[in-house]
PDB file of C-alpha atoms in Angstrom:
ATOM      1  CA  MET A   1       6.327  -0.083  -9.512  1.00  0.00           C
ATOM      2  CA  HIS A   2       8.468  -1.014 -12.663  1.00  0.00           C
ATOM      3  CA  LYS A   3       9.145   2.824 -13.060  1.00  0.00           C
ATOM      4  CA  ARG A   4      10.532   2.778  -9.496  1.00  0.00           C
ATOM      5  CA  VAL A   5       8.161   5.388  -8.444  1.00  0.00           C
ATOM      6  CA  ALA A   6       7.156   3.301  -5.249  1.00  0.00           C
ATOM      7  CA  ALA A   7      10.180   0.926  -5.347  1.00  0.00           C
ATOM      8  CA  PHE A   8       8.444  -2.152  -3.823  1.00  0.00           C
ATOM      9  CA  ASP A   9       8.254  -0.535  -0.348  1.00  0.00           C
ATOM     10  CA  ILE A  10       4.684  -0.446   1.223  1.00  0.00           C
ATOM     11  CA  GLU A  11       5.743   2.848   2.820  1.00  0.00           C
ATOM     12  CA  ASP A  12       6.629   4.315  -0.188  1.00  0.00           C
ATOM     13  CA  PHE A  13       3.299   2.940  -1.995  1.00  0.00           C
ATOM     14  CA  TYR A  14       1.394   4.608   0.952  1.00  0.00           C
ATOM     15  CA  PHE A  15       2.957   8.086   0.421  1.00  0.00           C
ATOM     16  CA  LEU A  16       2.561   7.870  -3.383  1.00  0.00           C
ATOM     17  CA  ALA A  17      -1.212   6.556  -3.172  1.00  0.00           C
ATOM     18  CA  ARG A  18      -1.979   9.320  -0.620  1.00  0.00           C
ATOM     19  CA  ALA A  19      -0.547  12.059  -2.615  1.00  0.00           C
ATOM     20  CA  ALA A  20      -2.212  10.767  -5.554  1.00  0.00           C
ATOM     21  CA  LEU A  21      -5.754  10.004  -4.229  1.00  0.00           C
ATOM     22  CA  VAL A  22      -6.546  12.556  -1.139  1.00  0.00           C
ATOM     23  CA  LYS A  23      -6.894  16.041  -2.798  1.00  0.00           C
ATOM     24  CA  ASP A  24      -8.284  17.457   0.718  1.00  0.00           C
ATOM     25  CA  GLU A  25      -6.550  17.073   4.020  1.00  0.00           C
ATOM     26  CA  ARG A  26      -9.864  16.468   5.935  1.00  0.00           C
ATOM     27  CA  TYR A  27      -9.812  12.936   3.988  1.00  0.00           C
ATOM     28  CA  LEU A  28      -6.397  11.858   5.399  1.00  0.00           C
ATOM     29  CA  ASP A  29      -7.762  10.115   8.512  1.00  0.00           C
ATOM     30  CA  ARG A  30     -10.286   8.368   5.993  1.00  0.00           C
ATOM     31  CA  PHE A  31      -7.448   7.213   3.438  1.00  0.00           C
ATOM     32  CA  ASP A  32      -5.270   6.258   6.527  1.00  0.00           C
ATOM     33  CA  ARG A  33      -8.103   3.750   7.875  1.00  0.00           C
ATOM     34  CA  VAL A  34      -8.970   2.280   4.716  1.00  0.00           C
ATOM     35  CA  PHE A  35      -5.271   1.883   3.652  1.00  0.00           C
ATOM     36  CA  GLY A  36      -4.697   0.313   7.045  1.00  0.00           C
ATOM     37  CA  HIS A  37      -7.588  -2.174   6.387  1.00  0.00           C
ATOM     38  CA  CYS A  38      -6.538  -3.086   2.926  1.00  0.00           C
ATOM     39  CA  PHE A  39      -2.602  -3.596   3.765  1.00  0.00           C
ATOM     40  CA  LYS A  40      -2.931  -4.686   7.128  1.00  0.00           C
ATOM     41  CA  GLY A  41       0.022  -7.019   8.206  1.00  0.00           C
ATOM     42  CA  ILE A  42       1.686  -6.512   4.843  1.00  0.00           C
ATOM     43  CA  GLU A  43       5.202  -5.994   5.026  1.00  0.00           C
ATOM     44  CA  THR A  44       7.879  -4.561   2.254  1.00  0.00           C
ATOM     45  CA  LEU A  45       9.304  -7.293  -0.172  1.00  0.00           C
ATOM     46  CA  PRO A  46      12.515  -8.186   0.812  1.00  0.00           C
ATOM     47  CA  ASP A  47      13.714  -8.383  -2.835  1.00  0.00           C
ATOM     48  CA  PRO A  48      11.577  -7.300  -5.729  1.00  0.00           C
ATOM     49  CA  GLN A  49      12.729  -9.589  -8.042  1.00  0.00           C
ATOM     50  CA  THR A  50      11.462 -12.686  -6.000  1.00  0.00           C
ATOM     51  CA  GLY A  51       8.002 -11.817  -7.039  1.00  0.00           C
ATOM     52  CA  ILE A  52       4.854 -11.672  -4.788  1.00  0.00           C
ATOM     53  CA  PRO A  53       5.189 -14.072  -1.860  1.00  0.00           C
ATOM     54  CA  ASP A  54       2.067 -16.422  -1.352  1.00  0.00           C
ATOM     55  CA  ALA A  55       1.669 -15.198   2.198  1.00  0.00           C
ATOM     56  CA  TRP A  56       0.837 -11.744   0.698  1.00  0.00           C
ATOM     57  CA  LEU A  57      -1.695 -13.233  -1.936  1.00  0.00           C
ATOM     58  CA  ARG A  58      -3.514 -15.311   0.491  1.00  0.00           C
ATOM     59  CA  LYS A  59      -3.710 -12.134   3.142  1.00  0.00           C
ATOM     60  CA  MET A  60      -5.210 -10.127   0.225  1.00  0.00           C
ATOM     61  CA  ALA A  61      -7.602 -12.771  -0.614  1.00  0.00           C
ATOM     62  CA  GLU A  62      -8.978 -13.080   2.778  1.00  0.00           C
ATOM     63  CA  GLY A  63      -9.876  -9.437   2.484  1.00  0.00           C
ATOM     64  CA  PHE A  64     -12.149  -9.757  -0.260  1.00  0.00           C
TER      65      PHE A  64
END
């Protein structure tokens, strides 16, 4: 994120993660399901300088 590869945007992060982690297209659906499960309801940060909102942290903590 600090190198601006995914620019604090969940959609950019999705495509970066998919490109880096999925090596065979038969696993794209599986990646989509797992990514959706892990990041369900999370939106893009309005301003990357504001830090991670408490709502994000609580949402992520509920999933674990």
